[in-house]
C-alpha cells in the first residue's frame, strides 16, 4: 500500500444463529452459526454480491476469515468486503459454533442430505435478514444482486449438493474440489462404493464407524 493511501475501513461484522431443527432427523433444537462480514457505508437498497462460504472437513467458518499474528491480512472475507462484496460464512452441523448432536454417536444419523438441507434453511433465513436489514450490525436493508456459493474441499461438495437441491446461487466458486473424487487416497473398503453413490448414502453411518471411528 502506498504510504499516502488510506487504510481500508473495518467491515461491518455480526454473528448469526439460525434454527434449522426441521432439517435435522433428530429431536431437539439445532442451530447453524454464521459470520456476516460486509462493507461499511452501505445505504438502504444498495445492491450487493453475496458470497456464501462453506468450509471443508475439520475446519470452521473461520477458515474464510483468518487471523494470523493478530492481523486479518489473510482474511478472504475482509478482502471481499474491501471490494464491496458481502460475505456469509457458515459452520455446518456439528462443526465450529453450530449445534453438535449429543450423544456424539447421534451425529451418525446426520447425512449429506440433512447437512445440505440445514445449510439451505440457514441461507434462506440469512437472506431474509439481509433484505430486511440487521440493526445489530448496523447493516441497512440490502438488495442481493447476485449470490455466489464459495466452498472449500468438503464445503465445495456441499455447495454443489445445495445447488442441486435448491438452486440458490447464480455462480459457484469451488476450491480444492474435483468431480473425479479422490481414488488415490481411499482404501478398498471405500473403493467398493465408488460407483454406488446411493448405496454409500444409505450405509454411510456404518461406513463412518468402520473407517473413521465416529461421526466427526
Short mmCIF file of C-alpha atoms in Angstrom, two decimals:
data_model
loop_
_atom_site.label_atom_id
_atom_site.label_comp_id
_atom_site.label_asym_id
_atom_site.label_seq_id
_atom_site.Cartn_x
_atom_site.Cartn_y
_atom_site.Cartn_z
CA UNK A 1 0.00 0.00 0.00
CA UNK A 2 1.43 3.43 -0.89
CA UNK A 3 2.32 5.48 2.20
CA UNK A 4 -0.30 8.13 1.41
CA UNK A 5 -3.09 5.64 0.73
CA UNK A 6 -5.93 5.45 3.23
CA UNK A 7 -6.17 2.12 5.04
CA UNK A 8 -9.27 0.06 4.20
CA UNK A 9 -12.20 0.65 6.52
CA UNK A 10 -13.10 -2.02 9.04
CA UNK A 11 -16.04 -4.02 7.67
CA UNK A 12 -19.34 -4.47 9.47
CA UNK A 13 -19.49 -7.74 11.38
CA UNK A 14 -22.16 -9.82 13.06
CA UNK A 15 -22.60 -13.35 14.34
CA UNK A 16 -25.86 -15.02 13.35
CA UNK A 17 -27.50 -18.23 14.56
CA UNK A 18 -30.30 -19.86 12.56
CA UNK A 19 -32.75 -22.52 13.73
CA UNK A 20 -32.52 -25.47 11.31
CA UNK A 21 -34.19 -28.07 13.54
CA UNK A 22 -36.74 -29.06 10.89
CA UNK A 23 -33.94 -30.20 8.57
CA UNK A 24 -32.35 -32.49 11.18
CA UNK A 25 -33.62 -36.08 11.66
CA UNK A 26 -33.11 -35.87 15.44
CA UNK A 27 -35.13 -34.46 18.31
CA UNK A 28 -34.14 -31.11 19.82
CA UNK A 29 -33.12 -27.68 18.66
CA UNK A 30 -30.31 -27.35 16.14
CA UNK A 31 -28.71 -24.06 15.14
CA UNK A 32 -26.21 -23.12 12.45
CA UNK A 33 -23.72 -20.38 13.28
CA UNK A 34 -22.71 -17.85 10.64
CA UNK A 35 -20.44 -14.84 10.32
CA UNK A 36 -21.61 -11.75 8.41
CA UNK A 37 -18.82 -9.53 7.05
CA UNK A 38 -19.85 -6.62 4.82
CA UNK A 39 -18.57 -3.24 3.60
CA UNK A 40 -19.30 -0.22 5.72
CA UNK A 41 -21.16 2.75 4.28
CA UNK A 42 -23.87 0.76 2.54
CA UNK A 43 -27.15 2.62 2.07
CA UNK A 44 -30.67 1.15 2.21
CA UNK A 45 -31.47 -0.64 -1.02
CA UNK A 46 -27.86 -0.91 -2.19
CA UNK A 47 -27.22 -3.99 -4.35
CA UNK A 48 -24.53 -6.37 -3.11
CA UNK A 49 -22.88 -9.53 -4.32
CA UNK A 50 -23.28 -12.12 -1.55
CA UNK A 51 -20.56 -14.77 -1.16
CA UNK A 52 -21.86 -17.80 0.76
CA UNK A 53 -18.85 -19.65 2.18
CA UNK A 54 -18.87 -23.28 3.32
CA UNK A 55 -15.70 -24.69 4.96
CA UNK A 56 -14.04 -28.02 4.36
CA UNK A 57 -13.61 -31.01 6.64
CA UNK A 58 -12.02 -30.44 10.06
CA UNK A 59 -12.44 -26.67 9.54
CA UNK A 60 -14.84 -23.99 10.71
CA UNK A 61 -16.20 -20.83 9.09
CA UNK A 62 -13.12 -19.00 10.42
CA UNK A 63 -11.18 -20.54 7.53
CA UNK A 64 -12.62 -17.70 5.43
CA UNK A 65 -11.70 -15.03 7.99
CA UNK A 66 -8.20 -15.97 9.14
CA UNK A 67 -6.42 -14.06 11.89
CA UNK A 68 -2.63 -14.52 11.77
CA UNK A 69 -0.47 -12.83 14.41
CA UNK A 70 -3.36 -10.54 15.22
CA UNK A 71 -3.80 -9.46 11.60
CA UNK A 72 -6.59 -10.26 9.15
CA UNK A 73 -4.44 -9.63 6.07
CA UNK A 74 -5.08 -13.26 5.05
CA UNK A 75 -8.85 -12.94 5.55
CA UNK A 76 -10.80 -13.82 2.41
CA UNK A 77 -13.88 -12.18 3.93
CA UNK A 78 -12.12 -8.88 4.61
CA UNK A 79 -10.59 -8.87 1.13
CA UNK A 80 -14.02 -9.33 -0.42
CA UNK A 81 -15.61 -6.68 1.82
CA UNK A 82 -12.88 -4.22 0.78
CA UNK A 83 -14.02 -4.79 -2.80
CA UNK A 84 -17.65 -4.06 -1.97
CA UNK A 85 -18.92 -7.63 -1.55
CA UNK A 86 -20.75 -9.16 1.43
CA UNK A 87 -19.75 -12.50 2.96
CA UNK A 88 -21.74 -15.10 4.86
CA UNK A 89 -19.58 -17.91 6.26
CA UNK A 90 -21.35 -20.88 7.86
CA UNK A 91 -20.42 -23.65 10.27
CA UNK A 92 -22.00 -26.95 9.24
CA UNK A 93 -23.94 -29.01 11.75
CA UNK A 94 -21.56 -30.50 14.29
CA UNK A 95 -18.71 -28.09 13.49
CA UNK A 96 -17.46 -24.79 14.87
CA UNK A 97 -20.15 -22.98 16.84
CA UNK A 98 -23.07 -24.84 15.29
CA UNK A 99 -25.02 -27.40 17.31
CA UNK A 100 -23.28 -30.70 17.97
CA UNK A 101 -25.60 -33.67 18.48
CA UNK A 102 -25.50 -35.42 21.84
CA UNK A 103 -24.53 -38.10 22.39
CA UNK A 104 -21.82 -37.88 19.75
CA UNK A 105 -22.94 -41.14 18.13
CA UNK A 106 -26.20 -39.41 17.19
CA UNK A 107 -24.21 -37.48 14.62
CA UNK A 108 -24.08 -40.64 12.51
CA UNK A 109 -27.75 -40.05 11.71
CA UNK A 110 -26.98 -36.74 10.01
CA UNK A 111 -26.02 -37.48 6.43
CA UNK A 112 -25.17 -35.33 3.43
CA UNK A 113 -28.84 -34.71 2.65
CA UNK A 114 -29.58 -33.37 6.14
CA UNK A 115 -26.45 -31.21 6.22
CA UNK A 116 -27.36 -29.74 2.84
CA UNK A 117 -30.97 -29.09 3.87
CA UNK A 118 -29.75 -27.39 7.07
CA UNK A 119 -27.32 -25.19 5.11
CA UNK A 120 -30.12 -24.20 2.75
CA UNK A 121 -32.56 -23.45 5.59
CA UNK A 122 -29.95 -21.22 7.22
CA UNK A 123 -29.19 -19.44 3.95
CA UNK A 124 -32.87 -18.67 3.35
CA UNK A 125 -33.16 -17.15 6.83
CA UNK A 126 -29.94 -15.19 6.34
CA UNK A 127 -31.10 -13.74 3.01
CA UNK A 128 -34.38 -12.66 4.60
CA UNK A 129 -32.43 -10.88 7.36
CA UNK A 130 -30.13 -9.16 4.86
CA UNK A 131 -33.07 -7.91 2.81
CA UNK A 132 -34.82 -6.65 5.96
CA UNK A 133 -31.68 -5.11 7.47
CA UNK A 134 -29.77 -6.03 10.62
CA UNK A 135 -29.69 -3.21 13.20
CA UNK A 136 -27.33 -5.19 15.45
CA UNK A 137 -24.51 -4.87 12.92
CA UNK A 138 -25.63 -1.52 11.54
CA UNK A 139 -26.49 -3.10 8.20
CA UNK A 140 -29.38 -1.44 6.31
CA UNK A 141 -31.85 -3.39 4.17
CA UNK A 142 -29.93 -4.54 1.11
CA UNK A 143 -30.70 -5.94 -2.31
CA UNK A 144 -28.93 -9.22 -3.03
CA UNK A 145 -27.97 -8.61 -6.66
CA UNK A 146 -26.29 -11.99 -7.02
CA UNK A 147 -25.45 -14.92 -4.76
CA UNK A 148 -22.24 -16.90 -5.23
CA UNK A 149 -21.57 -20.19 -3.48
CA UNK A 150 -17.92 -20.35 -2.36
CA UNK A 151 -16.75 -23.68 -0.97
CA UNK A 152 -13.52 -25.26 0.14
CA UNK A 153 -12.95 -29.02 -0.23
CA UNK A 154 -15.88 -30.74 1.56
CA UNK A 155 -17.57 -27.34 1.56
CA UNK A 156 -17.31 -27.30 -2.23
CA UNK A 157 -19.01 -30.68 -2.41
CA UNK A 158 -21.77 -29.46 -0.09
CA UNK A 159 -22.13 -26.28 -2.17
CA UNK A 160 -22.75 -28.47 -5.23
CA UNK A 161 -25.27 -30.53 -3.24
CA UNK A 162 -27.02 -27.35 -2.11
CA UNK A 163 -27.16 -26.03 -5.67
CA UNK A 164 -28.69 -29.31 -6.84
CA UNK A 165 -31.25 -29.15 -4.01
CA UNK A 166 -32.47 -25.56 -4.29
CA UNK A 167 -30.53 -23.56 -6.92
CA UNK A 168 -29.79 -20.68 -4.50
CA UNK A 169 -26.67 -19.43 -6.31
CA UNK A 170 -26.04 -17.53 -9.53
CA UNK A 171 -22.48 -18.92 -9.72
CA UNK A 172 -20.20 -21.33 -7.87
CA UNK A 173 -16.60 -20.81 -6.71
CA UNK A 174 -15.18 -24.22 -5.78
CA UNK A 175 -11.73 -24.61 -4.22
CA UNK A 176 -9.84 -27.90 -3.66
CA UNK A 177 -12.59 -29.96 -5.25
CA UNK A 178 -12.97 -32.24 -8.22
CA UNK A 179 -15.81 -34.34 -9.57
CA UNK A 180 -13.20 -37.08 -10.12
CA UNK A 181 -13.12 -37.86 -6.40
CA UNK A 182 -10.02 -39.00 -4.51
CA UNK A 183 -9.43 -42.64 -5.59
CA UNK A 184 -5.70 -42.46 -4.85
CA UNK A 185 -6.33 -41.68 -1.20
CA UNK A 186 -9.02 -44.16 -0.17
CA UNK A 187 -8.76 -47.82 0.72
CA UNK A 188 -10.53 -50.84 -0.75
CA UNK A 189 -13.42 -50.56 1.73
CA UNK A 190 -14.47 -47.21 0.31
CA UNK A 191 -13.49 -48.05 -3.27
CA UNK A 192 -16.25 -50.65 -3.21
CA UNK A 193 -18.71 -47.74 -3.15
CA UNK A 194 -17.04 -45.73 -5.91
CA UNK A 195 -19.78 -46.36 -8.48
CA UNK A 196 -22.63 -46.78 -5.98
CA UNK A 197 -23.33 -43.32 -4.52
CA UNK A 198 -26.89 -44.12 -3.43
CA UNK A 199 -25.73 -47.23 -1.57
CA UNK A 200 -22.99 -45.17 0.09
CA UNK A 201 -25.56 -42.60 1.30
CA UNK A 202 -27.72 -45.37 2.79
CA UNK A 203 -24.82 -47.11 4.51
CA UNK A 204 -22.81 -44.02 5.49
CA UNK A 205 -23.28 -44.43 9.28
CA UNK A 206 -21.78 -47.91 9.22
CA UNK A 207 -19.04 -46.83 6.78
CA UNK A 208 -18.07 -43.97 9.11
CA UNK A 209 -17.88 -46.32 12.09
CA UNK A 210 -15.57 -48.66 10.21
CA UNK A 211 -13.34 -46.11 8.50
CA UNK A 212 -13.35 -43.03 10.76
CA UNK A 213 -14.39 -44.37 14.16
CA UNK A 214 -17.20 -41.84 14.58
CA UNK A 215 -19.31 -39.08 13.02
CA UNK A 216 -16.65 -36.36 13.09
#
